[in-house]
């Protein structure tokens, strides 16, 4: 169950950068996207807290930020037309390999 909590924490990490991106633009502040960003931060932290009860902190934090980074990368391309260049995918692949390696070597 701790790894499910950690996965949920990582997925919640996707919500806050997207909410911030939609929440502030040239026209000002947009309430609901900012509320979504704050709620995403709260739930992400809560699930991380649950995961860290049994998963070592360093492993949990690295996996949590890795899932968040990969998700933000993909959503940036899909939602905001950010560059989809080969080398960006290569280096995000390195992050994914690191996440898998941490899971495999964690003993949980």
XYZ file of N, CA and C in Angstrom:
324
model
N 0.796 -1.207 0.000
C 0.000 0.000 0.000
C 0.847 1.285 0.000
N 2.037 1.274 0.639
C 2.832 2.508 0.639
C 3.225 2.965 -0.768
N 3.489 2.008 -1.660
C 3.856 2.393 -3.025
C 2.665 2.956 -3.779
N 1.475 2.510 -3.450
C 0.272 3.103 -4.050
C 0.115 4.540 -3.554
N 0.340 4.752 -2.249
C 0.316 6.109 -1.716
C 1.352 6.990 -2.418
N 2.530 6.429 -2.642
C 3.586 7.198 -3.294
C 3.224 7.517 -4.741
N 2.633 6.558 -5.434
C 2.174 6.817 -6.800
C 1.120 7.917 -6.803
N 0.156 7.846 -5.894
C -0.875 8.883 -5.810
C -0.259 10.249 -5.486
N 0.721 10.261 -4.593
C 1.409 11.515 -4.269
C 2.073 12.097 -5.510
N 2.731 11.242 -6.294
C 3.374 11.696 -7.524
C 2.374 12.198 -8.547
N 1.242 11.509 -8.661
C 0.212 11.960 -9.599
C -0.372 13.307 -9.176
N -0.527 13.493 -7.890
C -1.024 14.778 -7.378
C -0.027 15.903 -7.653
N 1.234 15.542 -7.774
C 2.255 16.539 -8.099
C 2.020 17.161 -9.469
N 1.334 16.462 -10.333
C 1.066 17.005 -11.669
C 0.109 18.185 -11.610
N -0.769 18.177 -10.636
C -1.832 19.181 -10.584
C -1.368 20.580 -10.247
N -0.361 20.682 -9.409
C -0.043 22.052 -8.993
C 0.701 22.867 -10.046
N 1.653 22.324 -10.814
C 2.253 23.191 -11.837
C 1.258 23.540 -12.945
N 0.367 22.594 -13.261
C -0.661 22.889 -14.266
C -1.612 23.958 -13.732
N -2.037 23.809 -12.473
C -2.915 24.811 -11.873
C -2.274 26.186 -11.816
N -0.987 26.233 -11.491
C -0.298 27.522 -11.467
C -0.180 28.116 -12.869
N 0.077 27.264 -13.840
C 0.222 27.742 -15.225
C -1.097 28.340 -15.728
N -2.212 27.652 -15.442
C -3.521 28.167 -15.832
C -3.989 29.287 -14.905
N -3.478 29.313 -13.690
C -3.975 30.240 -12.683
C -3.458 31.659 -12.789
N -2.351 31.853 -13.472
C -1.784 33.196 -13.607
C -1.360 33.387 -15.055
N -1.877 34.437 -15.668
C -1.464 34.763 -17.036
C -1.479 36.277 -17.213
N -1.372 36.723 -18.448
C -1.328 38.159 -18.726
C -2.602 38.884 -18.295
N -3.696 38.151 -18.181
C -4.976 38.761 -17.806
C -5.188 38.792 -16.295
N -4.263 38.192 -15.537
C -4.364 38.232 -14.090
C -4.441 36.851 -13.479
N -5.099 36.796 -12.341
C -5.225 35.559 -11.569
C -6.568 34.906 -11.851
N -6.569 33.568 -11.859
C -7.794 32.792 -12.088
C -7.982 31.885 -10.876
N -9.063 32.128 -10.163
C -9.289 31.534 -8.859
C -9.277 30.009 -8.863
N -10.089 29.380 -9.690
C -10.254 27.917 -9.607
C -8.997 27.133 -9.952
N -8.257 27.525 -10.977
C -6.996 26.797 -11.200
C -6.030 26.925 -10.025
N -6.016 28.080 -9.370
C -5.137 28.253 -8.215
C -5.620 27.421 -7.028
N -6.935 27.331 -6.850
C -7.485 26.457 -5.803
C -7.092 25.014 -6.092
N -7.213 24.601 -7.354
C -6.808 23.247 -7.740
C -5.334 22.985 -7.454
N -4.499 23.979 -7.713
C -3.063 23.832 -7.446
C -2.816 23.634 -5.955
N -3.463 24.430 -5.121
C -3.275 24.315 -3.670
C -3.780 22.966 -3.166
N -4.951 22.535 -3.631
C -5.475 21.235 -3.221
C -4.561 20.104 -3.661
N -4.017 20.222 -4.856
C -3.083 19.215 -5.351
C -1.844 19.139 -4.463
N -1.335 20.293 -4.041
C -0.176 20.315 -3.141
C -0.505 19.631 -1.816
N -1.682 19.924 -1.279
C -2.076 19.348 0.010
C -2.192 17.834 -0.091
N -2.900 17.348 -1.105
C -3.084 15.904 -1.249
C -1.766 15.199 -1.578
N -0.938 15.845 -2.383
C 0.357 15.259 -2.700
C 1.188 15.078 -1.429
N 1.222 16.107 -0.607
C 1.962 16.019 0.649
C 1.392 14.978 1.595
N 0.058 14.882 1.636
C -0.581 13.906 2.523
C -0.252 12.476 2.095
N -0.317 12.203 0.808
C 0.018 10.857 0.331
C 1.504 10.556 0.522
N 2.351 11.568 0.345
C 3.782 11.366 0.603
C 4.002 11.027 2.074
N 3.319 11.710 2.947
C 3.410 11.425 4.378
C 3.056 9.970 4.670
N 1.966 9.495 4.082
C 1.554 8.104 4.291
C 2.594 7.126 3.746
N 3.139 7.428 2.576
C 4.128 6.535 1.963
C 5.402 6.461 2.800
N 5.815 7.595 3.358
C 7.076 7.653 4.105
C 7.014 6.950 5.453
N 5.851 6.489 5.830
C 5.781 5.734 7.082
C 6.542 4.425 6.969
N 6.654 3.872 5.738
C 7.397 2.621 5.562
C 8.482 2.707 4.492
N 8.318 3.547 3.503
C 9.348 3.701 2.461
C 10.375 4.702 2.978
N 11.673 4.405 2.857
C 12.686 5.356 3.314
C 12.492 6.743 2.694
N 12.715 7.772 3.487
C 12.457 9.139 3.060
C 13.174 9.499 1.755
N 14.456 9.177 1.655
C 15.208 9.526 0.449
C 14.649 8.864 -0.794
N 14.259 7.598 -0.678
C 13.662 6.884 -1.802
C 12.309 7.490 -2.145
N 11.476 7.695 -1.127
C 10.133 8.239 -1.360
C 10.211 9.610 -2.017
N 11.091 10.453 -1.523
C 11.192 11.801 -2.075
C 11.683 11.775 -3.525
N 12.678 10.963 -3.808
C 13.207 10.887 -5.172
C 12.152 10.364 -6.143
N 11.422 9.327 -5.740
C 10.379 8.779 -6.609
C 9.250 9.794 -6.783
N 8.843 10.436 -5.697
C 7.773 11.435 -5.722
C 8.099 12.572 -6.688
N 9.294 13.121 -6.553
C 9.667 14.218 -7.445
C 9.854 13.731 -8.879
N 10.339 12.492 -9.038
C 10.506 11.942 -10.382
C 9.180 11.770 -11.097
N 8.188 11.205 -10.400
C 6.857 11.052 -11.000
C 6.295 12.428 -11.349
N 6.460 13.381 -10.441
C 5.979 14.734 -10.713
C 6.673 15.367 -11.903
N 7.974 15.185 -11.997
C 8.738 15.776 -13.103
C 8.357 15.172 -14.442
N 8.214 13.859 -14.477
C 7.838 13.191 -15.734
C 6.434 13.631 -16.153
N 5.516 13.660 -15.207
C 4.151 14.092 -15.524
C 4.096 15.530 -15.991
N 4.814 16.414 -15.324
C 4.832 17.815 -15.734
C 5.445 17.967 -17.127
N 6.454 17.170 -17.408
C 7.072 17.179 -18.743
C 6.053 16.813 -19.817
N 5.348 15.702 -19.602
C 4.360 15.235 -20.589
C 3.209 16.232 -20.725
N 2.693 16.708 -19.595
C 1.589 17.665 -19.644
C 2.008 18.985 -20.277
N 3.245 19.387 -20.071
C 3.739 20.592 -20.724
C 3.696 20.467 -22.237
N 4.053 19.304 -22.734
C 3.998 19.071 -24.181
C 2.554 19.028 -24.664
N 1.705 18.278 -23.954
C 0.323 18.087 -24.394
C -0.543 19.332 -24.240
N -0.382 20.044 -23.140
C -1.280 21.164 -22.852
C -0.735 22.521 -23.266
N 0.582 22.673 -23.242
C 1.160 23.999 -23.432
C 2.104 24.090 -24.622
N 2.097 23.060 -25.453
C 2.895 23.068 -26.688
C 4.383 23.290 -26.423
N 4.883 22.741 -25.311
C 6.311 22.832 -25.032
C 7.074 21.933 -25.997
N 8.361 22.178 -26.205
C 9.125 21.422 -27.195
C 9.144 19.913 -26.904
N 8.922 19.132 -27.948
C 8.963 17.664 -27.852
C 10.199 17.175 -28.604
N 11.347 17.566 -28.108
C 12.606 17.231 -28.770
C 13.171 15.922 -28.228
N 13.865 15.207 -29.074
C 14.391 13.889 -28.742
C 15.217 13.892 -27.454
N 16.131 14.819 -27.306
C 17.012 14.813 -26.138
C 16.241 15.055 -24.845
N 15.153 15.813 -24.910
C 14.313 15.984 -23.713
C 13.732 14.640 -23.299
N 13.265 13.858 -24.280
C 12.720 12.531 -23.984
C 13.797 11.587 -23.451
N 14.991 11.679 -23.991
C 16.094 10.837 -23.520
C 16.344 11.094 -22.036
N 16.419 12.353 -21.647
C 16.738 12.669 -20.255
C 15.565 12.397 -19.316
N 14.346 12.533 -19.795
C 13.201 12.115 -18.976
C 13.220 10.595 -18.832
N 13.674 9.900 -19.860
C 13.845 8.448 -19.757
C 14.822 8.066 -18.659
N 15.866 8.865 -18.487
C 16.823 8.617 -17.405
C 16.131 8.744 -16.047
N 15.253 9.716 -15.906
C 14.490 9.866 -14.664
C 13.629 8.631 -14.419
N 12.971 8.150 -15.468
C 12.107 6.965 -15.340
C 12.934 5.748 -14.935
N 14.096 5.566 -15.533
C 14.979 4.458 -15.157
C 15.373 4.579 -13.685
N 15.642 5.797 -13.234
C 15.979 6.008 -11.825
C 14.830 5.645 -10.897
N 13.615 6.004 -11.273
C 12.441 5.664 -10.463
C 12.292 4.148 -10.370
N 12.396 3.486 -11.508
C 12.280 2.017 -11.520
C 13.399 1.386 -10.691
N 14.604 1.893 -10.838
C 15.725 1.360 -10.055
C 15.529 1.526 -8.567
N 15.024 2.668 -8.150
C 14.765 2.872 -6.719
C 13.690 1.913 -6.207
N 12.662 1.703 -7.007
C 11.608 0.767 -6.599
C 12.179 -0.646 -6.481
N 12.953 -1.064 -7.462
C 13.486 -2.420 -7.475
C 14.490 -2.660 -6.347
N 15.209 -1.618 -5.956
C 16.243 -1.807 -4.937
C 15.764 -1.453 -3.526
N 14.496 -1.104 -3.379
C 14.026 -0.622 -2.082
C 13.740 -1.742 -1.092
N 13.480 -2.957 -1.584
C 13.166 -4.046 -0.680
C 11.754 -4.014 -0.165
N 10.911 -3.132 -0.669
C 9.516 -3.034 -0.227
C 8.599 -3.595 -1.294
